[in-house]
Each structure stands twice: as C-alpha cells, then as structure tokens.
Coordinates of C-alpha atoms in Angstrom, one line a residue:
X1 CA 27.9 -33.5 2.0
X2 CA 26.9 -29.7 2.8
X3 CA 27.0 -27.7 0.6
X4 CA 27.0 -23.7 1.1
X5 CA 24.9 -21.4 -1.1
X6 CA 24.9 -17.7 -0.9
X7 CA 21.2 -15.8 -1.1
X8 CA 22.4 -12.2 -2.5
X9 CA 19.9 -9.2 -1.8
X10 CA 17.1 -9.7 -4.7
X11 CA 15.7 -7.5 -7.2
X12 CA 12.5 -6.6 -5.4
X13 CA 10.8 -4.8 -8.4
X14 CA 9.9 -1.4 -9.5
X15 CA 13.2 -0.2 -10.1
X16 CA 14.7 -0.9 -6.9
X17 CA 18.4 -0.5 -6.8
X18 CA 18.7 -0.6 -3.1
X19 CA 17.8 -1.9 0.8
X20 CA 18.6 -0.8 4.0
X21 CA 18.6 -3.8 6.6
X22 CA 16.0 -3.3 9.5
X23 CA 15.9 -6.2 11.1
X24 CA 17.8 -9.6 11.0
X25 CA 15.0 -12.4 11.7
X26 CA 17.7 -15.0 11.9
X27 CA 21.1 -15.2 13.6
X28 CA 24.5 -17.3 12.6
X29 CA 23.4 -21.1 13.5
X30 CA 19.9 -21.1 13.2
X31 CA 18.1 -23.7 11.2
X32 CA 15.9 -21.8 7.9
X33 CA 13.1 -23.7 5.8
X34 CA 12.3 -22.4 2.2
X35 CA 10.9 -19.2 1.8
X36 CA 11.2 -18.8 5.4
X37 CA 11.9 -14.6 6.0
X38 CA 15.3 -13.6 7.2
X39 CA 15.6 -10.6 7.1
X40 CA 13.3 -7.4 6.8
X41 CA 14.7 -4.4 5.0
X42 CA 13.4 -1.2 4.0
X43 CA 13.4 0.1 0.4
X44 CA 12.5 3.6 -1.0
X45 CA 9.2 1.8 -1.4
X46 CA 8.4 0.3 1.8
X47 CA 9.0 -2.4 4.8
X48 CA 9.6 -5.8 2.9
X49 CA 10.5 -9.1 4.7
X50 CA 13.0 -11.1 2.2
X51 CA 12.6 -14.9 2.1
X52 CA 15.3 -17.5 1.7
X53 CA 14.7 -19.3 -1.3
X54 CA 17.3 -22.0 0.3
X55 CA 16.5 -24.5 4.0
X56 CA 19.1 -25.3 6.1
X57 CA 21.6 -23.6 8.5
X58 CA 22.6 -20.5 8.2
X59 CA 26.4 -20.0 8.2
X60 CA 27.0 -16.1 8.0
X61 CA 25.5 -13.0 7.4
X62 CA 26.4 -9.9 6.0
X63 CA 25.6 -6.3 6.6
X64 CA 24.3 -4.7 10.2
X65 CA 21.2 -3.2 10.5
X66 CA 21.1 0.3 9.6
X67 CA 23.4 -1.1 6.4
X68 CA 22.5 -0.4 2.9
X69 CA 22.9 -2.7 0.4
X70 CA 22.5 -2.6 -3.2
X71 CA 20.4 -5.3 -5.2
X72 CA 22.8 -8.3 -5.7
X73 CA 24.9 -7.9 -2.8
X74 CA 25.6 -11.1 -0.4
X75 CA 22.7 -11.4 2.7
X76 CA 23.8 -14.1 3.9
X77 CA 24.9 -18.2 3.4
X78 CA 23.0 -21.0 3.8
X79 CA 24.2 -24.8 4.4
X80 CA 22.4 -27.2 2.6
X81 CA 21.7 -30.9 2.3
X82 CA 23.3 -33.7 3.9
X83 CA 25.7 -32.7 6.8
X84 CA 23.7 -29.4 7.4
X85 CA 22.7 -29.6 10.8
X86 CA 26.6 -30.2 11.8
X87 CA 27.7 -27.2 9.5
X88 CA 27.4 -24.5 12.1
X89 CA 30.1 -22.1 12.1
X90 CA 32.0 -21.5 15.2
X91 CA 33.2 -18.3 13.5
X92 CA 31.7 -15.0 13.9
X93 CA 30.3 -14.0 10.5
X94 CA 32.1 -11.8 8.4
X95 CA 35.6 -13.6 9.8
X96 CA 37.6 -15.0 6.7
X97 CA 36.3 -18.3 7.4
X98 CA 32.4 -16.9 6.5
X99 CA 34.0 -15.4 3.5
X100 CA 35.7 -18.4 2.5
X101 CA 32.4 -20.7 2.8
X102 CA 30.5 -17.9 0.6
X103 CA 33.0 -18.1 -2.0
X104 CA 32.2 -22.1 -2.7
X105 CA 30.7 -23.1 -5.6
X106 CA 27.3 -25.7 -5.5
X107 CA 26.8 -28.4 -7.9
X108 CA 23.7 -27.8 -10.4
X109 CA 22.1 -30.6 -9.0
X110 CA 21.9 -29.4 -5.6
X111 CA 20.9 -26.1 -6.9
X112 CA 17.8 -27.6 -8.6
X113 CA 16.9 -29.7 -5.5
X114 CA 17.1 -26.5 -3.5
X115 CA 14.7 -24.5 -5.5
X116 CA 12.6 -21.8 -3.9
X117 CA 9.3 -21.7 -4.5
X118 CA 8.5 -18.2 -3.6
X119 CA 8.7 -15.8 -6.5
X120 CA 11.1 -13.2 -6.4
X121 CA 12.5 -11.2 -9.1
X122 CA 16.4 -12.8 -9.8
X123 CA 14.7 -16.1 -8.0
X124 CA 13.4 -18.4 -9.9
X125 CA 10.8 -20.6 -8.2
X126 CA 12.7 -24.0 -9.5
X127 CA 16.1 -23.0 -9.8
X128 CA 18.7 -20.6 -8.1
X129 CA 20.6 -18.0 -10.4
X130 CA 23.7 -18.9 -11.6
X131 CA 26.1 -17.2 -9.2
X132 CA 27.9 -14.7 -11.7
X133 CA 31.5 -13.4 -10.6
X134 CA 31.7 -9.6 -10.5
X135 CA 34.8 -8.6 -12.3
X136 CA 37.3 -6.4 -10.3
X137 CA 38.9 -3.3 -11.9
X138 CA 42.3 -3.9 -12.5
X139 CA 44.8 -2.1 -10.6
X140 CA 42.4 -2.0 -7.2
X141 CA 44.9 -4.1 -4.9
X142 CA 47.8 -2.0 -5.6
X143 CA 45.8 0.8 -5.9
X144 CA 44.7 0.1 -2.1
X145 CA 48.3 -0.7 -1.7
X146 CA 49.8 3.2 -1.9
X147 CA 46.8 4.4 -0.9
X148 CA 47.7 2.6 2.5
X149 CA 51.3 3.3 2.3
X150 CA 50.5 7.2 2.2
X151 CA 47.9 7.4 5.1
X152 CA 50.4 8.9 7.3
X153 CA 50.6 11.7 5.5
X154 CA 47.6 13.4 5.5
X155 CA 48.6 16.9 3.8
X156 CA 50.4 15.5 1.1
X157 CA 47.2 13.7 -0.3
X158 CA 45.0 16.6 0.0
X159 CA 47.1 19.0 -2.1
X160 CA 49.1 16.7 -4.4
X161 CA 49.6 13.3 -5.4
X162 CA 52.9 12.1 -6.9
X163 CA 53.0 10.0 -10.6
X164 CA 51.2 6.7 -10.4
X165 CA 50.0 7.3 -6.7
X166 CA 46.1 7.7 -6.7
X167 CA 44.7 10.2 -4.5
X168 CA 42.1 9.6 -1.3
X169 CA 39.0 11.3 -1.4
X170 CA 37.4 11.4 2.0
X171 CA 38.6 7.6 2.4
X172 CA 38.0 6.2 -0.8
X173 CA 40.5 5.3 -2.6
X174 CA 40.9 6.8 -6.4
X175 CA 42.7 4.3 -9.4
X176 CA 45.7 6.1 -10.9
X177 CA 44.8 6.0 -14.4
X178 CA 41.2 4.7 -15.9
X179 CA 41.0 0.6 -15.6
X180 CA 39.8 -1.1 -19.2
X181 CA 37.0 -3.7 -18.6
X182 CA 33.4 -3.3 -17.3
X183 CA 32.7 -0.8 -14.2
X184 CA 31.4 -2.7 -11.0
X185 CA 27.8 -0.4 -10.7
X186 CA 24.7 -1.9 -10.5
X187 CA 22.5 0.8 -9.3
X188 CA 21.2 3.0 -12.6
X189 CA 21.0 5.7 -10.3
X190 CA 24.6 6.0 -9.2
X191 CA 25.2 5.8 -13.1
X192 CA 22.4 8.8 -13.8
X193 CA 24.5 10.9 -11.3
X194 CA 28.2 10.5 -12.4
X195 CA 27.3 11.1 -15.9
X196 CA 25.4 14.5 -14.5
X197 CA 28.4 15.1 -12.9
X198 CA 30.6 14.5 -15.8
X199 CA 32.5 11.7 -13.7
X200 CA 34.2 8.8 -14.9
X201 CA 33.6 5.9 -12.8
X202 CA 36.4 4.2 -14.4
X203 CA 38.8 6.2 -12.1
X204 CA 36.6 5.7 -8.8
X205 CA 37.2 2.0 -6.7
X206 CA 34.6 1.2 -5.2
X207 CA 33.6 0.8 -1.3
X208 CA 30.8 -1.8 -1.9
X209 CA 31.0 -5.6 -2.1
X210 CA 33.9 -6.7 -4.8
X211 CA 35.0 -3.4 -5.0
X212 CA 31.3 -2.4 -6.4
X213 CA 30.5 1.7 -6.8
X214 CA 27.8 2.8 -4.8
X215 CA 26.1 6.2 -4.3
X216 CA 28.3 7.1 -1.6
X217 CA 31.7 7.1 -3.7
X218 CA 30.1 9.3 -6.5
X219 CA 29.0 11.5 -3.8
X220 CA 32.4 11.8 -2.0
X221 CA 34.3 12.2 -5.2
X222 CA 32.0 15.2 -6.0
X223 CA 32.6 17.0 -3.2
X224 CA 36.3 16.4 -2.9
X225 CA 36.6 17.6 -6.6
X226 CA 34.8 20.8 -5.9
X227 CA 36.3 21.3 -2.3
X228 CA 39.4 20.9 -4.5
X229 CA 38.5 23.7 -7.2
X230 CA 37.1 25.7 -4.5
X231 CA 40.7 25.7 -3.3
X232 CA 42.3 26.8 -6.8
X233 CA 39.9 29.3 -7.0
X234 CA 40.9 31.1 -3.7
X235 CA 44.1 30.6 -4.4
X236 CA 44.0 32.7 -8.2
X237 CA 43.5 35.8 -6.4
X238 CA 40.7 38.4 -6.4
X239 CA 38.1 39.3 -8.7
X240 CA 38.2 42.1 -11.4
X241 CA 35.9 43.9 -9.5
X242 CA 38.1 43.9 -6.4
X243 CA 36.2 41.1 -4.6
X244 CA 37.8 38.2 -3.1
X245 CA 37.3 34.9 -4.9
X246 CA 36.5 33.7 -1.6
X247 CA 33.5 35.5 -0.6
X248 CA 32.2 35.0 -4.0
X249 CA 32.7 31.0 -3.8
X250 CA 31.3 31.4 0.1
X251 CA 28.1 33.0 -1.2
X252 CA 27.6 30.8 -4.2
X253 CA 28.0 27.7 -2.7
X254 CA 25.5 26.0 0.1
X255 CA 26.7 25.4 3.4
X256 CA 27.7 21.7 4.0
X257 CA 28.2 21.5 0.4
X258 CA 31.8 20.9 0.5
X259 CA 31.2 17.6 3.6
X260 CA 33.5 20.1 6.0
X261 CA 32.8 19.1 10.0
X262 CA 29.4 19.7 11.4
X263 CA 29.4 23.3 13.5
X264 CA 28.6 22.2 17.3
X265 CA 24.6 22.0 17.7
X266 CA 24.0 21.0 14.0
X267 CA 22.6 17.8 12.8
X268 CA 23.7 15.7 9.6
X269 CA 20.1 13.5 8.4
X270 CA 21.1 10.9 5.7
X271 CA 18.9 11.3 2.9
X272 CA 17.8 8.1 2.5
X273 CA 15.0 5.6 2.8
X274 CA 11.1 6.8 1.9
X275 CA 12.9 10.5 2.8
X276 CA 15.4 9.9 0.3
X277 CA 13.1 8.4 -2.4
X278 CA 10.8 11.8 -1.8
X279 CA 13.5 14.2 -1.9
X280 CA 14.9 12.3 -5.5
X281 CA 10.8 12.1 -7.0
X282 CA 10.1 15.9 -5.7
X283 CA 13.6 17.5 -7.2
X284 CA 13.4 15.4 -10.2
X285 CA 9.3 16.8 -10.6
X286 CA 11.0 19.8 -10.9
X287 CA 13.5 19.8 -12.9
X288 CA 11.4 17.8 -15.9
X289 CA 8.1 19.1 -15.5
X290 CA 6.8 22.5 -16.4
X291 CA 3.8 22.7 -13.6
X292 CA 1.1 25.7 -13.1
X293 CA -1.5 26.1 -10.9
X294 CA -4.5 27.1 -10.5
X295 CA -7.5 27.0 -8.0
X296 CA -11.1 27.9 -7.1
X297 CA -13.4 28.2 -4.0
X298 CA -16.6 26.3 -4.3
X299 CA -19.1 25.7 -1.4
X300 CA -19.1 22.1 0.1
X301 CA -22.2 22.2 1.8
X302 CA -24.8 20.2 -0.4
X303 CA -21.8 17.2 -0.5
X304 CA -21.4 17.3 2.8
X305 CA -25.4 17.0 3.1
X306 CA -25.1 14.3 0.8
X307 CA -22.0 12.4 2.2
X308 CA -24.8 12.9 5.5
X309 CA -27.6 11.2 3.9
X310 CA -25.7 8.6 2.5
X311 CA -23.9 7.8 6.1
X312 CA -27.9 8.0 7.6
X313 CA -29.1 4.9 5.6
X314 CA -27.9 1.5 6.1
X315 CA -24.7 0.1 4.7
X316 CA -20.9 0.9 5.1
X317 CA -20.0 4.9 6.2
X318 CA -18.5 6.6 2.8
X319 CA -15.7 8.6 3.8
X320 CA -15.1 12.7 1.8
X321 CA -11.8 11.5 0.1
X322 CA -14.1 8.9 -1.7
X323 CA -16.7 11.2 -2.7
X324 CA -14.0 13.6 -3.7
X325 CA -12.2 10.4 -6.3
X326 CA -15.2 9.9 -7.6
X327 CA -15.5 13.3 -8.7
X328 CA -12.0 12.8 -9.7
X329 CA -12.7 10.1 -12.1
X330 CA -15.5 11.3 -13.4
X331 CA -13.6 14.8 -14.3
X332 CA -10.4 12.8 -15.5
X333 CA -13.8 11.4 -18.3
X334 CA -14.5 14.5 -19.4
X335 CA -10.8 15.8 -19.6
X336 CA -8.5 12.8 -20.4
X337 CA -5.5 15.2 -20.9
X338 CA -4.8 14.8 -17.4
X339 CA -4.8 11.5 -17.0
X340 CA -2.0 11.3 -19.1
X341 CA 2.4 11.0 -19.1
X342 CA 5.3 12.9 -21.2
X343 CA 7.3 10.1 -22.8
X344 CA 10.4 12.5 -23.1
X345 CA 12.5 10.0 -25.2
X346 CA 9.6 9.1 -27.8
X347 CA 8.5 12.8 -27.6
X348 CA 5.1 11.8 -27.7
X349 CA 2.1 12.4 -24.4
X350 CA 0.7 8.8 -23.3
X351 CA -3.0 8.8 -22.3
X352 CA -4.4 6.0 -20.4
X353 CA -7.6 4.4 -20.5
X354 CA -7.4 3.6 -17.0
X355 CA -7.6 5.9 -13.6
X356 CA -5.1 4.4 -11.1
X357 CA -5.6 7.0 -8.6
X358 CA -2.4 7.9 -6.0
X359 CA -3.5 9.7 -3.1
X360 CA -1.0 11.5 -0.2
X361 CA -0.7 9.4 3.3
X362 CA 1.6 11.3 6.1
X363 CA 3.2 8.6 8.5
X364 CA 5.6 7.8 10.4
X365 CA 8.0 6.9 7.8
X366 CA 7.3 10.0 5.7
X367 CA 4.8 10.6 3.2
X368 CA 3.6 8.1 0.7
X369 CA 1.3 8.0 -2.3
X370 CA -0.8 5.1 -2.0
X371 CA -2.5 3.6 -5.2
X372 CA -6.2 3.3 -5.7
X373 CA -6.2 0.8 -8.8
X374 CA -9.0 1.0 -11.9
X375 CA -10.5 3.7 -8.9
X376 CA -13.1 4.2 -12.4
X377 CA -14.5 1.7 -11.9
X378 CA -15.1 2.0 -8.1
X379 CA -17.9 3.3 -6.4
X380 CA -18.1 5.3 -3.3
X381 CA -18.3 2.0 -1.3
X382 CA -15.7 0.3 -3.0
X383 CA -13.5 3.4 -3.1
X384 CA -13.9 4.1 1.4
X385 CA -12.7 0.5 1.5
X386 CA -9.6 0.2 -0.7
X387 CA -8.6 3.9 0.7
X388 CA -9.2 2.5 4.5
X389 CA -6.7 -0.3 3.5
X390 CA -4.3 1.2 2.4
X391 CA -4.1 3.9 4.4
X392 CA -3.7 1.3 7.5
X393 CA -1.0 -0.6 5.3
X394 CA 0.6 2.7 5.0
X395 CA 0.8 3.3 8.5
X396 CA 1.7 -0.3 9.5
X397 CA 4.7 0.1 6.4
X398 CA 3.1 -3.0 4.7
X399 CA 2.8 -1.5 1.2
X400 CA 4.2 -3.3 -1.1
X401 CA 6.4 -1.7 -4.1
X402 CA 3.4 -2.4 -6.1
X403 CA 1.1 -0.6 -4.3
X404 CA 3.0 2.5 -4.2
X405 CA 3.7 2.6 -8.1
X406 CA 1.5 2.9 -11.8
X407 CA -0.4 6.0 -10.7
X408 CA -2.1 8.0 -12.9
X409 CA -2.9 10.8 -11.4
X410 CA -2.9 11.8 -7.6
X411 CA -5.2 13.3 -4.9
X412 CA -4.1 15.5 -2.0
X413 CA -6.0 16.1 0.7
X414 CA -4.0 18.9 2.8
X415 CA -7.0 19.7 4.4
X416 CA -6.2 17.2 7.2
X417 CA -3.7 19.5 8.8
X418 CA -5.9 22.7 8.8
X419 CA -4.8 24.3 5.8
X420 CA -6.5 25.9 3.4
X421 CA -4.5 26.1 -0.2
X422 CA -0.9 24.9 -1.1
X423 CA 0.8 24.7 -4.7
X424 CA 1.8 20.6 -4.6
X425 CA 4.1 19.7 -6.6
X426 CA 2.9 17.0 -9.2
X427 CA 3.7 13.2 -8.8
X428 CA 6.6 12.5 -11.3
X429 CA 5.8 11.0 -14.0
X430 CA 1.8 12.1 -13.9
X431 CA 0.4 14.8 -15.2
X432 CA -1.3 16.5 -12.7
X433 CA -2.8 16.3 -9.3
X434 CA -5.6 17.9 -7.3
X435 CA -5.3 19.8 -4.1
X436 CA -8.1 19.5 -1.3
X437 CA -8.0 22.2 1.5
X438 CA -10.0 22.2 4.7
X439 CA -13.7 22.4 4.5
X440 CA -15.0 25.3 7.0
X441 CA -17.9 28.0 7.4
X442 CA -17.5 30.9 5.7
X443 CA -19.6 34.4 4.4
X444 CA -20.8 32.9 0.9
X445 CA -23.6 34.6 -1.4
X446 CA -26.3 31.7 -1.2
X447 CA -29.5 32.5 -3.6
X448 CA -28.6 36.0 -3.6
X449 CA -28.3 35.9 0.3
X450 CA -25.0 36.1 2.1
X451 CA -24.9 33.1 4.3
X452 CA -22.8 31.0 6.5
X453 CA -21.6 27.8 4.3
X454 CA -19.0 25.0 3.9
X455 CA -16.7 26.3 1.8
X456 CA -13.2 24.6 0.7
X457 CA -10.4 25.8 -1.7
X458 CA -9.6 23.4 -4.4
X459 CA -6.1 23.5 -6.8
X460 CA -4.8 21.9 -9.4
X461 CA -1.2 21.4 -10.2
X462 CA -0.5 20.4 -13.9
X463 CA 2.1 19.3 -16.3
X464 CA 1.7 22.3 -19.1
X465 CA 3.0 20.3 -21.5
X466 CA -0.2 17.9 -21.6
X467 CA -2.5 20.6 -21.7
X468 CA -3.4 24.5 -22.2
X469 CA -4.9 26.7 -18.9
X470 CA -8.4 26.3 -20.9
X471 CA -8.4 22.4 -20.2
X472 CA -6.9 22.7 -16.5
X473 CA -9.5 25.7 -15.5
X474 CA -12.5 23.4 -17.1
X475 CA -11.3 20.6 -15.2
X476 CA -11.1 22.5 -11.6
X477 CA -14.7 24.3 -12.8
X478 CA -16.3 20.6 -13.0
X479 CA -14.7 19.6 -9.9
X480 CA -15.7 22.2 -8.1
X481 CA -19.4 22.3 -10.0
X482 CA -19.6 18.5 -8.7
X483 CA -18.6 19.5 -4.8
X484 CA -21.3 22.6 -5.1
X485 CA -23.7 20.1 -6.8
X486 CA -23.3 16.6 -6.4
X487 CA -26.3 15.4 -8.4
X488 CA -24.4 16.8 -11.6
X489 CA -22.5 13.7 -11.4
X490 CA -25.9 11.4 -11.7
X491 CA -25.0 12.7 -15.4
X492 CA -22.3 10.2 -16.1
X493 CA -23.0 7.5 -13.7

C-alpha cells in the first residue's frame, strides 16, 4: 500500500532561513527517483536545485513560483511504495484532498526503506526526519473567526477594536491577548527584528504554513503600529513652538514608510533575494563596524610590464586581479590584523591563519562576493583559474552557499566600470577590504622626470577596532610598494 510522505523545504546551510521558488522541475502526477531535483529555488546565497530525498509519484505541491518559503515549510508530497504508480491525484494541488494526503503519517519502516542518499542538511542519507507537528497558538481559529466577522467594517478596525476582538493589521490578523505556548518562528531573522522592534510575537498570528510568523507579519505590524502613532500624534495638537505635529512627523519620517498606496509612476521592488541579502549584510556593516579609509596613488606600470612578460612566455595567461591577490596575501603576512574578525559577544578580535579571499562579481542577479579559498597558498596560476571559475559560476548563478561564505578578507576591483576611487564598505563580519580603481596614463614624476605612466588609486576600508591608522597606512604602503615594484614580493616567496 502507498504511502504519502511530505519533503518540507530543507535547511540548505549557512544560515539559510529562507527560498524563493524559481522553477518547479516537476508537476502533480509525474513519476520522481531519489535525489531526483524538483524544484530549483533561489536563496540569499544563490540558484540551488533541491532533490527529493523520496521516488515515486508526486501527489501535490505547494507554493508558486515567485513564493517564498521558509526552511521547513511543505514543497511538496510524494507517493511511495506499492500502489504508487495508481496514486495520482485527480485533484489540483493545494485542494483539501492534497492537504489531507500531506497530513498522513508513514510507518518507520517505509521511512527507512525510502532513505535519500543525497546529503542535505535536515536529510539524513538513510532515514527521513521525523515529521514534527508545529504547535498552533491558541486562540488563532477564533481569532480568524472575528477577524472575519468584522471585515465589513473597515473604519471600525483601523481606529478601534472592541474588548476581546483582535485588530487587522494590513490583513493579518492580530490575537486578542498574548497565547502561552511556543511561538511558530523559524527564521532567526524575523526573531532579530521583532525584538529590535520591541514586538511581541506572541500577539502576532502568523500568515505562513500552520499559522507560522514570517518576515512579512513583523513588517506589517511595524508599520501599522507606527501609522497608528503617527495618527495620535496629529491628533494631540501642535508643537510648543507653534508647528504642526504633522509636518514635523511628515519630515521625520521616509516616504513609503508608513506602506500608504504607491503615487501613480512609482515603483514598489521587494527587497528580497541576492538584493535583499546585500541590502541586510551592507546596513548591518554599518551599523556594527566602525570603518575608515584610507588610500594612495602608486604607478602600475612595471606590474603591468610584468603581468606582460609573464603573458609572453608559454603557459596559462595570468589575469591583474591575480597579481593584485597575491599582493594581497602576501600584505595580509606582514599585517595579520587584517585578516582578522570582532567576536562581539566574547569581546575578543579572531585572527586567522588562513587567507580565504572574497572578491566583488557584478551580475545579473546583483553583486556577489565570491570566495577564493587558502588563496595563500595559491600562485598567480592557480589564483587566474579559481577566479575564472567562479566568476563564470557567478554569472551562470551556480555558486553554491559555500562558496559565497568564510571569507576573510575581500578584494574590490571597481576599476572595471571606469572609476577611479570609492569608499567600499567592508564585508560583514571581515575586517577590511581593498579597493582597486582603474589603471590609466597619467603626469607621474619618474626618476626625477615627469612622465606619462600607469597609475591606479588604491583604498583600503578597515574595521578600526582591529587595528590603528599606523597598521592600515603600512598595509596600503606595501601594497602599493608591490604594484610600483613587483620584484619586492620575490622577498616572501
């Protein structure tokens, strides 16, 4: 007899919390091996397809593409074992029949004979997970209940709610009173940002699967309590100083902020996706890390006589970016502080004995830092290669989490769209990270000649809790020594 096991959205590593479907590679009926992809979704990471760690026939799926999930929610049901092939649904999926199949419980000995053997983080390679029953905040039905009972009146819930009637934010429906029990969250990060916020999630019912919270829900209750006190504020009167409350709330508080309607010709981007995982690393680099910068000129012209030379003899083309790494690595030896991370909860700065070495790709998708691993150990050959594949994974989205993660410090070659300085903004958690600008003739006193030469602008963008301005500066000075002579580096190799 069939029986029906449900493959929920996996833990795909590096602190994942979250997918957005792409592309379904199977539909409703069709017949799936083990650790055969289903489904390819994107993660703040990169493109992933998901196998099945079931075989048989697939009974329903859930979520469109374009839907984001968070880790642990159903993807979809699988039939399995004798009686599969006839255990196609004639229901759409979703339909309360789909639901009904996903809710049935397998035996642990079909579980065991169903074993994937493709390693995924929740999957075992042997032996499904045992299906774990999220518990449901108390109060949700009848909270959804008067929620429903009041739609109809819509100005009644946006000014006042009457006793034991929770309110609607936005369409999300708020309990009455805090539920006892645990809170259906998953995602750390939705956790992070209520407690920010000073939100209880035990008054928030979730929109996700089994009533779980997602992102979304903190978000809307947010701006429904502040369009709210934005409200009471107007309403208290004018300022002191004679001002309205009003314009002082207008000019203190971002357009959009409060989710009113879009004015005609403007354009609402979801942050989410490689966008959204930027815009979270970027903000959160600034808030936590106290950066400076600094930067120097230095003439390029003997490295680019050398990158020349070496290109002229026989053997595989070195690209500039590896030249420029292995510079890099060679300065991260002599100054270790930068190679380093702020434990904040320990207190303590972590200094590795390794150089995994991030450098900036600009794709389709948005921008990615690509890893370079042990890139110490690397030589200008091995370091063109690994920096040609990655940069084509990039491009083709076929990094994987784990090569977009454990940097130690990053290279960023802005110089590649004709500029010639920029302040970057340093790779949370790293230290630091190196700036290249574009290399181009300019007036440069040569020998005590003025002369046309190759001349770039190099910065450096550090963490100034690792280190004082006297280690950053001799860092940049030994970089840029190394660019205006590269045989300084036949010193340390």
């Amino acid at each position: 007899m069939a029986q029906v096991l449900e493959f929920k959205l996996p833990d795909l590593g590096e602190g994942l919390t979250e997918a957005e479907i792409v592309r379904w590679l199977v539909q409703v009926g069709d017949v799936v091996a083990v650790d055969q992809p289903v489904v390819e979704v994107e993660t703040a990471k990169a493109m992933v397809e998901v196998p099945c760690p079931y075989g048989g026939v697939v009974t329903a799926r859930f979520g469109e593409e374009g839907a984001e999930l968070p880790v642990g929610a159903p993807l979809l049901t699988v039939a399995v074992g004798e009686g599969a092939e006839g255990h196609r649904p004639a229901a759409d999926p979703g339909t309360d029949g789909g639901a009904a199949r996903a809710g049935e419980q397998p035996g642990a000995g079909e579980r065991r004979s169903e074993g994937s053997g493709n390693v995924l983080v929740g999957y075992g390679t042997s032996e499904a997970p045992a299906r774990r029953r999220r518990v449901r905040p108390q109060g949700r039905a009848s909270g959804a209940a008067a929620g429903s009972g009041t739609a109809g009146s819509g100005t009644a819930g946006a000014g006042s709610s009457g006793a034991g009637v929770p309110g609607r934010a936005n369409g999300r429906v708020r309990a009455a009173e805090p539920v006892d029990g645990p809170v259906p969250v998953i995602s750390p990060l939705v956790r992070r940002l209520a407690r920010e916020n000073d939100l209880d999630l035990r008054e928030l019912t979730g929109s996700g699967p089994d009533g779980l919270i997602l992102r979304a829900d903190v978000e809307y209750a947010l701006r429904a309590a502040a369009a709210q006190g934005g409200r009471a504020a107007r309403e208290a009167g004018p300022h002191p100083d004679g001002t309205v409350r009003e314009q002082a709330l207008a000019a203190t508080e971002p357009a959009g902020s409060t989710g009113s309607a879009v004015p005609p010709g403007d354009v609402r981007i979801p942050l989410k996706g490689v966008r959204g995982a930027v815009a979270d690393k970027l903000a959160r680099s600034r808030r936590e890390i106290p950066d400076a910068t600094c930067w120097v000129d230095a003439d390029a012209t003997e490295l680019m006589r050398a990158r020349a030379a070496m290109n002229a003899a026989s053997g595989p083309k070195i690209s500039l970016v590896a030249l420029l790494a292995r510079i890099c690595t060679a300065a991260l030896a002599r100054f270790p502080e930068l190679n380093s991370t702020v434990d904040t909860q320990a207190r303590e700065i972590v200094r590795f004995d390794h150089v995994h070495l991030g450098f900036a790709a600009q794709t389709d998708r948005g921008l990615v830092v690509p890893v370079v691993r042990d890139a110490h150990a690397r030589d200008a050959e091995a370091l063109t290669s690994e920096f040609a594949r990655l940069t084509e994974a990039a491009r083709a989205g076929r990094l994987t989490p784990g090569e977009l993660t454990g940097g130690t410090f990053t290279l960023n070659n802005y110089g590649v769209f004709g500029v010639d300085g920029s302040t970057p903004i340093v790779n949370h958690p790293e230290a630091a990270m190196l700036g290249v600008g574009r290399i181009v003739p300019k007036p440069w006193v040569h020998e005590g000649e003025l002369a046309v030469r190759q001349v770039v602008q190099l910065s450096l963008t550090f963490d100034h809790r690792v280190c004082d301005g006297g280690t950053a500066g001799g860092f940049l000075r030994y970089v840029a020594d190394c660019v205006e002579q590269p045989a300084v580096l036949l010193r340390t190799l």
